[in-house]
Coordinates of C-alpha atoms in Angstrom, one line a residue:
Chain W
M165 CA -4.7 8.0 -30.4
G166 CA -7.0 6.7 -29.1
R167 CA -10.0 9.4 -28.1
P168 CA -12.5 8.1 -24.6
S169 CA -15.6 6.1 -26.5
K170 CA -18.9 8.4 -26.5
G171 CA -21.8 7.5 -24.1
R172 CA -22.0 4.4 -21.1
A173 CA -22.6 2.2 -23.1
I174 CA -19.8 -0.5 -21.0
P175 CA -20.2 1.3 -17.2
S176 CA -16.5 2.0 -16.4
A177 CA -15.5 -0.6 -14.3
T178 CA -12.6 0.5 -13.3
P179 CA -10.6 3.8 -12.4
V180 CA -8.9 5.0 -15.4
I181 CA -4.6 5.5 -14.7
I182 CA -3.9 9.2 -16.2
M183 CA 0.1 8.9 -16.9
V184 CA 1.0 13.2 -17.5
R185 CA 3.5 13.9 -20.2
P186 CA 5.8 10.7 -18.6
Q187 CA 9.3 10.8 -19.1
L188 CA 10.4 6.7 -19.7
G189 CA 9.2 4.1 -21.0
E190 CA 10.5 1.3 -18.5
N191 CA 8.4 3.3 -15.8
I192 CA 5.5 3.0 -18.3
G193 CA 5.6 -0.4 -18.4
M194 CA 6.5 -0.9 -15.2
A195 CA 3.3 1.6 -14.3
A196 CA 1.2 -1.4 -16.0
R197 CA 2.4 -4.0 -14.0
A198 CA 1.7 -2.4 -10.9
M199 CA -1.9 -1.2 -12.3
L200 CA -2.8 -5.1 -13.8
N201 CA -1.2 -7.3 -10.6
C202 CA -3.7 -4.4 -8.6
G203 CA -6.8 -5.6 -11.4
L204 CA -6.5 -2.1 -13.1
S205 CA -6.7 -2.4 -16.9
R206 CA -7.4 1.0 -18.2
L207 CA -4.2 3.3 -19.2
R208 CA -4.1 6.4 -20.9
L209 CA -0.8 8.6 -21.9
V210 CA -0.7 12.4 -22.3
A211 CA 1.5 13.4 -24.6
P212 CA 4.6 10.6 -24.2
R213 CA 8.1 12.4 -24.5
D214 CA 8.5 9.2 -26.9
G215 CA 5.8 8.8 -28.7
W216 CA 3.8 5.4 -29.0
P217 CA 4.2 3.3 -29.2
N218 CA 7.2 2.1 -26.9
D219 CA 9.8 -0.8 -26.6
K220 CA 11.2 0.7 -23.7
A221 CA 7.0 0.3 -22.4
Q222 CA 7.4 -3.2 -23.6
R223 CA 9.8 -5.2 -22.4
A224 CA 9.2 -3.5 -18.6
A225 CA 6.1 -4.6 -18.9
S226 CA 6.8 -8.2 -18.4
G227 CA 3.5 -9.5 -19.0
A228 CA 1.7 -6.4 -18.6
D229 CA 0.8 -6.1 -22.5
V230 CA -2.9 -6.6 -23.0
V231 CA -2.6 -3.2 -21.2
L232 CA 0.3 -1.6 -23.2
E233 CA -1.7 -2.8 -26.2
Q234 CA -5.4 -0.9 -24.7
A235 CA -3.4 2.4 -23.3
E236 CA -4.8 5.5 -24.7
V237 CA -3.3 8.6 -26.1
F238 CA -4.2 12.0 -25.7
D239 CA -2.2 16.2 -26.3
T240 CA -3.9 17.3 -23.9
V241 CA -4.3 16.5 -20.0
A242 CA -8.3 18.3 -21.0
E243 CA -8.9 15.6 -23.4
A244 CA -7.5 12.8 -21.3
V245 CA -9.8 13.6 -18.9
A246 CA -13.3 14.9 -20.5
D247 CA -15.4 11.3 -20.6
L248 CA -14.7 11.3 -16.7
E249 CA -17.1 12.9 -14.1
R250 CA -14.1 12.5 -11.0
V251 CA -10.8 13.3 -11.0
L252 CA -7.4 12.6 -9.2
A253 CA -4.2 13.7 -9.1
T254 CA -1.3 13.0 -7.2
T255 CA 0.5 15.8 -5.6
A256 CA 3.6 15.6 -2.9
R257 CA 4.1 19.3 -2.2
N258 CA 1.8 22.2 -1.1
R259 CA 0.6 24.7 -3.7
E260 CA -0.8 28.2 -3.7
L261 CA -4.1 26.7 -4.5
A262 CA -6.7 26.1 -2.1
Q263 CA -7.5 22.4 -2.9
R264 CA -9.5 19.0 -0.7
I265 CA -6.7 17.4 -0.5
V266 CA -7.4 13.1 0.6
T267 CA -5.0 10.0 1.4
P268 CA -4.3 7.0 -1.8
R269 CA -6.8 4.8 0.8
H270 CA -9.7 7.1 1.4
A271 CA -9.6 7.9 -2.3
A272 CA -10.1 4.2 -2.7
G273 CA -13.4 3.8 -0.4
E274 CA -14.5 7.3 -2.3
M275 CA -13.6 5.7 -5.7
R276 CA -15.4 2.1 -4.7
D277 CA -17.9 4.4 -4.6
W278 CA -17.7 7.0 -7.5
I279 CA -17.7 4.0 -9.9
A280 CA -20.8 2.1 -7.8
A281 CA -22.6 4.7 -9.0
G282 CA -21.8 4.1 -12.4
E283 CA -18.9 7.6 -12.7
G284 CA -15.4 7.8 -14.3
V285 CA -12.5 8.1 -12.1
G286 CA -9.5 9.2 -13.4
I287 CA -6.0 9.4 -11.8
L288 CA -3.3 11.6 -12.4
F289 CA 0.5 11.3 -12.5
G290 CA 2.6 13.6 -13.4
P291 CA 6.1 13.1 -14.8
E292 CA 9.2 12.4 -12.9
R293 CA 11.2 14.4 -11.7
T294 CA 8.5 17.4 -12.3
G295 CA 5.6 16.1 -11.3
L296 CA 1.7 17.3 -12.5
V297 CA 2.0 21.6 -12.7
N298 CA -0.6 23.8 -11.3
E299 CA -2.8 23.7 -15.0
D300 CA -2.8 19.6 -14.9
I301 CA -4.4 20.4 -11.4
V302 CA -7.5 23.2 -11.9
L303 CA -8.8 19.5 -14.3
A304 CA -9.4 17.2 -11.0
D305 CA -11.7 17.7 -8.5
T306 CA -9.5 16.2 -5.8
A307 CA -6.3 16.6 -4.9
L308 CA -4.3 12.5 -3.8
S309 CA -0.8 13.0 -1.4
I310 CA 0.7 9.5 -0.2
P311 CA 1.5 10.4 3.0
L312 CA 5.4 8.6 2.7
N313 CA 8.1 10.5 5.0
P314 CA 8.9 14.1 4.5
E315 CA 12.4 13.6 5.3
F316 CA 12.7 11.5 2.0
S317 CA 10.1 11.3 -1.0
S318 CA 11.5 10.6 -3.9
L319 CA 8.7 7.5 -5.5
N320 CA 9.3 6.9 -8.4
V321 CA 6.4 7.4 -10.3
A322 CA 5.2 3.8 -11.0
Q323 CA 5.9 2.8 -7.6
A324 CA 3.0 5.8 -6.9
V325 CA 1.1 3.7 -9.5
L326 CA 1.2 0.8 -8.2
L327 CA 0.5 2.2 -4.2
V328 CA -2.8 4.0 -5.5
A329 CA -3.3 0.8 -7.3
Y330 CA -2.5 -1.5 -4.4
E331 CA -5.3 0.6 -2.0
W332 CA -7.9 0.2 -4.5
A333 CA -7.1 -3.3 -4.6
M334 CA -7.3 -3.9 -1.3
A335 CA -10.8 -1.2 -0.3
G336 CA -12.5 -4.1 -2.5
D337 CA -11.3 -7.0 -1.2
A338 CA -12.6 -9.2 1.4
S339 CA -9.6 -11.8 1.5
P340 CA -9.2 -13.3 5.6
V341 CA -6.5 -11.3 7.4
E342 CA -5.3 -14.3 9.1
R343 CA -6.1 -17.4 8.2
M344 CA -3.8 -20.8 8.4
S345 CA -2.4 -21.6 5.1
D346 CA -4.8 -24.3 2.6
H347 CA -3.7 -28.0 4.2
S348 CA -5.3 -31.4 4.1
T349 CA -5.1 -32.0 8.0
R350 CA -7.4 -30.0 10.0
P351 CA -7.0 -28.0 13.5
A352 CA -6.6 -31.2 16.3
T353 CA -9.7 -30.9 18.5
K354 CA -9.2 -30.2 22.3
E355 CA -9.6 -33.8 23.0
E356 CA -6.6 -34.7 20.5
L357 CA -4.6 -32.3 22.5
Q358 CA -5.1 -33.0 26.1
N359 CA -3.7 -37.6 24.7
L360 CA -1.3 -35.9 23.6
F361 CA -0.7 -33.9 26.8
G362 CA -1.6 -37.4 28.9
H363 CA 1.7 -39.5 26.8
L364 CA 4.3 -36.8 27.4
E365 CA 3.4 -36.1 30.9
R366 CA 3.7 -40.2 31.3
S367 CA 7.0 -40.6 29.6
L368 CA 8.0 -37.3 31.5
D369 CA 7.8 -38.4 34.8
Q370 CA 9.0 -41.5 33.9
S371 CA 12.2 -40.2 33.1
G372 CA 12.6 -38.3 36.1
F373 CA 12.2 -35.1 34.2
L374 CA 8.7 -34.4 36.8
R375 CA 10.1 -35.6 39.9
H376 CA 9.6 -32.4 42.2
Q377 CA 6.6 -32.7 43.1
A378 CA 6.6 -29.4 44.2
M379 CA 7.3 -27.7 41.0
R380 CA 5.4 -30.4 39.3
P381 CA 2.1 -29.1 38.3
A382 CA 3.8 -25.5 37.3
M383 CA 5.8 -27.5 35.2
V384 CA 3.3 -28.9 32.8
N385 CA 0.9 -26.1 33.2
N386 CA 3.1 -24.4 31.1
L387 CA 4.6 -27.1 28.6
R388 CA 0.0 -27.3 28.6
A389 CA 0.8 -23.9 27.0
L390 CA 3.1 -23.8 25.3
L391 CA 1.7 -26.6 22.8
Q392 CA -1.3 -25.7 23.2
R393 CA 0.7 -21.3 22.2
A394 CA 1.3 -24.2 18.4
A395 CA -2.1 -24.5 17.8
M396 CA -1.5 -28.2 16.2
T397 CA -2.8 -30.0 13.5
E398 CA -3.9 -33.2 13.9
Q399 CA -1.8 -34.5 11.8
E400 CA 1.4 -33.2 14.2
V401 CA -0.5 -34.3 17.2
R402 CA 0.3 -37.7 15.7
T403 CA 3.8 -36.2 14.8
F404 CA 4.1 -35.5 18.0
H405 CA 3.5 -39.0 20.0
G406 CA 6.5 -40.6 17.4
V407 CA 8.2 -37.7 18.1
I408 CA 8.0 -38.5 22.0
K409 CA 7.6 -42.2 22.1
F410 CA 10.9 -42.8 20.3
L411 CA 13.2 -40.1 22.9
A412 CA 11.8 -42.9 25.4
K413 CA 12.2 -45.6 23.5
H414 CA 15.7 -45.4 22.7
K415 CA 17.0 -44.5 25.1
H416 CA 20.6 -42.8 24.7
D417 CA 23.7 -40.4 26.0
E418 CA 23.0 -36.9 24.4
E419 CA 27.2 -36.2 22.9
Chain N
M32 CA 29.9 -8.7 6.2
G33 CA 28.0 -8.1 9.0
R34 CA 27.2 -9.1 11.9
P35 CA 24.1 -8.5 14.2
S36 CA 25.3 -6.4 16.7
K37 CA 24.4 -7.7 20.8
G38 CA 22.8 -7.7 23.0
R39 CA 20.3 -4.4 23.0
A40 CA 22.1 -1.2 23.6
I41 CA 19.8 0.5 20.9
P42 CA 16.2 -0.9 20.7
S43 CA 15.6 -2.4 17.5
A44 CA 12.7 0.4 16.8
T45 CA 12.3 0.0 12.8
P46 CA 12.0 -3.8 11.3
V47 CA 15.0 -5.7 9.2
I48 CA 13.9 -6.2 5.8
I49 CA 16.2 -9.4 4.9
M50 CA 15.8 -9.4 0.6
V51 CA 17.0 -13.5 0.5
R52 CA 19.8 -14.3 -2.3
P53 CA 19.4 -10.9 -4.8
Q54 CA 19.9 -11.4 -8.3
L55 CA 20.1 -7.7 -9.8
G56 CA 20.9 -5.1 -8.6
E57 CA 18.8 -3.0 -9.9
N58 CA 15.9 -4.4 -7.3
I59 CA 18.4 -4.6 -3.8
G60 CA 18.5 -0.1 -4.9
M61 CA 14.9 -0.4 -5.7
A62 CA 14.2 -2.2 -2.6
A63 CA 16.4 0.7 -0.3
R64 CA 14.7 3.3 -2.8
A65 CA 10.8 2.4 -1.1
M66 CA 12.5 1.8 2.5
L67 CA 13.4 5.0 3.2
N68 CA 10.3 6.3 1.5
C69 CA 8.1 4.7 3.9
G70 CA 11.3 5.4 6.9
L71 CA 13.0 2.3 7.0
S72 CA 16.4 1.9 7.5
R73 CA 17.9 -1.8 7.9
L74 CA 18.4 -3.9 5.2
R75 CA 20.2 -7.8 5.8
L76 CA 20.9 -9.4 2.3
V77 CA 21.9 -13.0 2.3
A78 CA 24.1 -14.1 -0.2
P79 CA 23.4 -11.7 -3.1
R80 CA 24.2 -13.0 -6.5
D81 CA 26.8 -10.7 -7.9
G82 CA 27.7 -9.5 -4.5
W83 CA 28.4 -7.1 -2.7
P84 CA 28.9 -3.8 -3.1
N85 CA 26.4 -3.5 -5.6
D86 CA 27.1 -1.1 -8.6
K87 CA 23.9 -1.4 -10.4
A88 CA 22.1 -1.9 -6.6
Q89 CA 23.1 2.0 -5.7
R90 CA 22.6 3.9 -9.0
A91 CA 18.9 2.8 -8.4
A92 CA 19.0 3.2 -4.6
S93 CA 18.5 7.3 -6.6
G94 CA 19.3 8.5 -3.2
A95 CA 18.7 6.3 -1.0
D96 CA 22.1 5.6 0.2
V97 CA 21.8 5.1 3.4
V98 CA 20.5 1.6 3.4
L99 CA 23.1 0.3 1.0
E100 CA 25.9 1.7 3.6
Q101 CA 24.0 0.5 6.2
A102 CA 23.4 -3.1 4.7
E103 CA 24.5 -6.3 6.6
V104 CA 25.0 -9.2 4.6
F105 CA 25.7 -12.7 5.7
D106 CA 26.2 -15.8 4.0
T107 CA 22.2 -17.7 5.8
V108 CA 19.3 -17.2 5.8
A109 CA 19.6 -18.2 9.6
E110 CA 22.5 -16.8 10.1
A111 CA 20.3 -13.5 9.2
V112 CA 17.4 -13.1 11.6
A113 CA 19.8 -15.0 14.4
D114 CA 19.2 -11.9 16.5
L115 CA 15.1 -11.2 15.8
E116 CA 11.9 -12.8 17.4
R117 CA 9.7 -12.0 15.1
V118 CA 10.3 -13.1 11.8
L119 CA 7.4 -13.3 8.6
A120 CA 8.2 -14.8 5.1
T121 CA 6.6 -13.9 2.2
T122 CA 4.8 -16.0 0.1
A123 CA 2.9 -16.4 -2.7
R124 CA 1.9 -19.4 -3.1
N125 CA -0.3 -22.5 -0.5
R126 CA 2.6 -25.6 0.8
E127 CA 2.8 -28.0 2.0
L128 CA 3.1 -26.2 5.0
A129 CA 1.5 -24.9 7.9
Q130 CA 1.8 -22.2 8.5
R131 CA -0.3 -18.2 9.9
I132 CA -0.8 -16.8 6.5
V133 CA -1.5 -12.9 7.2
T134 CA -1.6 -10.3 5.2
P135 CA 0.6 -7.2 4.7
R136 CA -1.5 -4.5 6.4
H137 CA -2.7 -6.9 9.5
A138 CA 1.9 -7.5 9.7
A139 CA 1.4 -3.6 9.6
G140 CA -0.1 -3.9 13.0
E141 CA 1.4 -6.0 14.7
M142 CA 5.1 -5.8 13.3
R143 CA 4.5 -2.3 15.6
D144 CA 2.9 -4.2 18.3
W145 CA 6.2 -6.2 19.0
I146 CA 8.8 -3.1 18.1
A147 CA 7.2 -1.2 20.9
A148 CA 7.7 -4.1 22.8
G149 CA 11.0 -4.0 22.3
E150 CA 11.3 -7.2 20.7
G151 CA 13.5 -7.8 16.7
V152 CA 11.4 -8.3 13.7
G153 CA 12.8 -9.3 10.4
I154 CA 10.9 -9.8 6.9
L155 CA 12.1 -11.8 4.0
F156 CA 11.5 -11.8 0.4
G157 CA 13.2 -14.7 -1.1
P158 CA 14.8 -14.2 -5.2
E159 CA 13.5 -12.6 -7.8
R160 CA 11.4 -15.1 -10.1
T161 CA 11.8 -18.9 -7.8
G162 CA 11.1 -16.6 -4.5
L163 CA 11.5 -17.4 -0.7
V164 CA 11.9 -22.0 -0.9
N165 CA 10.7 -24.3 2.3
E166 CA 13.7 -24.8 4.2
D167 CA 13.5 -20.1 4.5
I168 CA 9.8 -20.2 5.6
V169 CA 11.0 -22.5 8.6
L170 CA 13.1 -21.0 9.9
A171 CA 10.4 -18.1 10.4
D172 CA 6.9 -17.3 12.6
T173 CA 4.8 -16.3 10.4
A174 CA 4.0 -16.2 6.4
L175 CA 3.0 -12.8 4.8
S176 CA 0.9 -12.9 1.3
I177 CA 0.3 -10.1 -0.2
P178 CA -3.6 -10.2 -1.9
L179 CA -3.5 -9.1 -5.7
N180 CA -5.2 -9.9 -8.2
P181 CA -4.4 -14.0 -8.5
E182 CA -4.6 -14.3 -11.8
F183 CA -1.7 -12.0 -13.0
S184 CA 1.4 -11.8 -9.8
S185 CA 4.2 -10.6 -10.8
L186 CA 4.7 -7.9 -8.2
N187 CA 8.9 -7.2 -8.3
V188 CA 10.4 -8.2 -5.8
A189 CA 11.4 -4.8 -5.0
Q190 CA 7.6 -3.9 -5.4
A191 CA 6.2 -6.3 -2.5
V192 CA 9.3 -4.5 -1.0
L193 CA 7.3 -1.2 -1.0
L194 CA 4.2 -2.5 -0.5
V195 CA 5.0 -4.6 2.7
A196 CA 6.6 -1.2 3.7
Y197 CA 4.0 1.1 3.1
E198 CA 1.7 -0.5 4.9
W199 CA 4.5 -0.8 7.8
A200 CA 4.5 3.5 7.5
M201 CA 0.3 4.1 7.0
A202 CA 0.0 1.7 10.0
G203 CA 2.0 4.8 12.7
D204 CA 0.4 8.2 10.9
A205 CA -1.8 9.5 12.0
S206 CA -1.6 12.5 9.6
P207 CA -5.5 13.3 8.7
V208 CA -6.9 11.1 5.9
E209 CA -8.8 14.1 4.6
R210 CA -7.4 17.5 4.2
M211 CA -7.7 21.2 2.4
S212 CA -4.4 22.1 1.5
D213 CA -2.1 24.6 3.7
H214 CA -3.3 27.9 2.2
S215 CA -2.3 31.6 3.3
T216 CA -5.9 32.3 3.8
R217 CA -9.5 31.1 5.9
P218 CA -12.7 28.9 4.8
A219 CA -15.7 31.5 5.0
T220 CA -18.1 31.7 7.3
K221 CA -21.3 31.9 7.0
E222 CA -21.9 35.3 7.2
E223 CA -19.0 36.6 4.9
L224 CA -20.9 34.1 2.5
Q225 CA -24.8 34.6 3.2
N226 CA -23.2 38.3 1.9
L227 CA -22.2 36.7 -1.3
F228 CA -25.7 35.0 -1.9
G229 CA -26.9 38.3 -1.6
H230 CA -24.5 40.2 -3.7
L231 CA -25.4 37.2 -6.5
E232 CA -29.3 37.8 -6.1
R233 CA -28.9 41.1 -5.9
S234 CA -27.1 41.4 -9.2
L235 CA -29.3 38.2 -10.4
D236 CA -31.9 39.9 -10.1
Q237 CA -31.4 43.8 -11.8
S238 CA -30.3 41.1 -14.5
G239 CA -33.9 39.8 -15.2
F240 CA -32.5 35.7 -14.5
L241 CA -34.6 35.2 -11.8
R242 CA -37.6 36.6 -13.1
H243 CA -39.9 34.0 -12.7
Q244 CA -41.9 34.4 -9.3
A245 CA -43.0 31.1 -9.1
M246 CA -39.5 28.9 -9.5
R247 CA -37.4 31.9 -7.7
P248 CA -37.2 30.2 -4.1
A249 CA -35.7 27.1 -5.8
M250 CA -33.1 28.2 -8.4
V251 CA -31.9 30.6 -5.5
N252 CA -31.3 27.0 -3.5
N253 CA -30.0 25.2 -5.9
L254 CA -27.3 28.5 -6.9
R255 CA -26.8 28.5 -3.0
A256 CA -26.4 24.6 -2.2
L257 CA -24.0 25.3 -5.1
L258 CA -21.6 27.8 -3.5
Q259 CA -22.2 25.8 0.5
R260 CA -20.7 22.6 -2.0
A261 CA -18.0 24.8 -2.8
A262 CA -16.4 24.9 0.3
M263 CA -15.2 28.7 -0.5
T264 CA -12.4 30.1 1.4
E265 CA -12.9 34.5 2.4
Q266 CA -9.9 35.2 -0.4
E267 CA -12.4 33.0 -2.6
V268 CA -15.5 34.9 -1.5
R269 CA -14.7 38.4 -2.3
T270 CA -12.4 37.2 -6.0
F271 CA -16.2 35.8 -6.3
H272 CA -17.3 39.1 -5.5
G273 CA -16.2 41.0 -7.8
V274 CA -16.9 39.1 -10.4
I275 CA -20.0 39.0 -9.8
K276 CA -19.6 42.9 -10.0
F277 CA -17.3 43.2 -13.6
L278 CA -19.8 40.6 -14.9
A279 CA -23.2 43.4 -13.6
K280 CA -21.1 46.6 -14.3
H281 CA -20.0 45.8 -17.9
K282 CA -22.3 44.7 -19.2
H283 CA -21.6 43.1 -22.5
D284 CA -23.4 41.0 -25.6
E285 CA -21.7 37.4 -25.2
E286 CA -20.9 36.2 -29.2

């Protein structure tokens, strides 16, 4: 069984996931996998029902072995949180305790701040089916509640770990919310686009598609607006030139 | 096998989760459970490997049976998306296609807008291990990429469904990011708190704790700041009065 390291020689750069009295090895393994996907690796287990290590956890971890290998095991919640300054307890229902309750998204921002201040942070997840009891919760300072469907609230513990870990990752994520895929080509310039417009409109004039002079401006503008919206790359513009040329050159009756 | 309903008699109020060539029944069941937790219930399956219905899916759905019962099955992705106006394709890696790529959080906001405009929205999830192929992706208009640990990226398909569904739920969620648990008591007023300060400080004066007159103001203020931070409820203030009273009345030497 592991014990928390004394002193602060190595700053805690990430929160600790603490599974309290976990029942199924598969859930521990899936939680480890969820953690690693989100950049977390510190796992503590309090009195796992089937002991430790656990083959089922190993199999379900699917490559997240490093998390299981480093997992620390404790007999009690009190021991598991002893070296931490901030502890959140996940809870699904109201209790008779007066607690500050936050969403995972809000907690993620706070956790980032606490970690940046050099404080140890842990998050308690309770046993499947029963969840944390009051005696566990009062060892934490904040309750964490995932705001999902109140009419059907049955997140698996590994899924709860995933959501909390995901919010942690997103709170530190600076990737753009929207981007174009990396590509060997570049967006077309407006000049390239205007050349394409010209080519298309000349062909359409010659083929008779734009013969109604009164309607021509509106039809031309509609086509231009459509092509603008496509946000074409330089390569796509060249491809489109080819499409127009071949359709025009190789006239055929459509079946 | 189901077919999408024609016409728009019933507006699509939520996005459709579309699992393409799913391999394991357990994953379909877990995805259904994840969906229902997040207020989603519309599931479509394209060529599920083990056919449909599927016992393993049923067992893993753990109460989310309604999602499985209403699931529609199609032979191809093209048929599964035919009635939708907006389709996103989840993808984990760069491709040779020029695509607009968004995060689940950004997509959630857009999906809310599309749904509000009466448009049908679908999200494609690929088969375990291999993911969607280009032929699937070009039937969608937008790619969706979950910005997680690039060094270990192995989300289970049901976990990917959970994260996307969670972001959908959060985009429509108006619950406070931080609150006190529902409780039969109320926060103490400042007058109640000042009465508590008075009681505590008189007792501490009488017991000699505050005998150093030069230090008294700072010590009193530190205690007051601490008690303020506790954000005590009216009931807690009353309890604290009792604690002070009993400690003061029943003097004892500590062992």
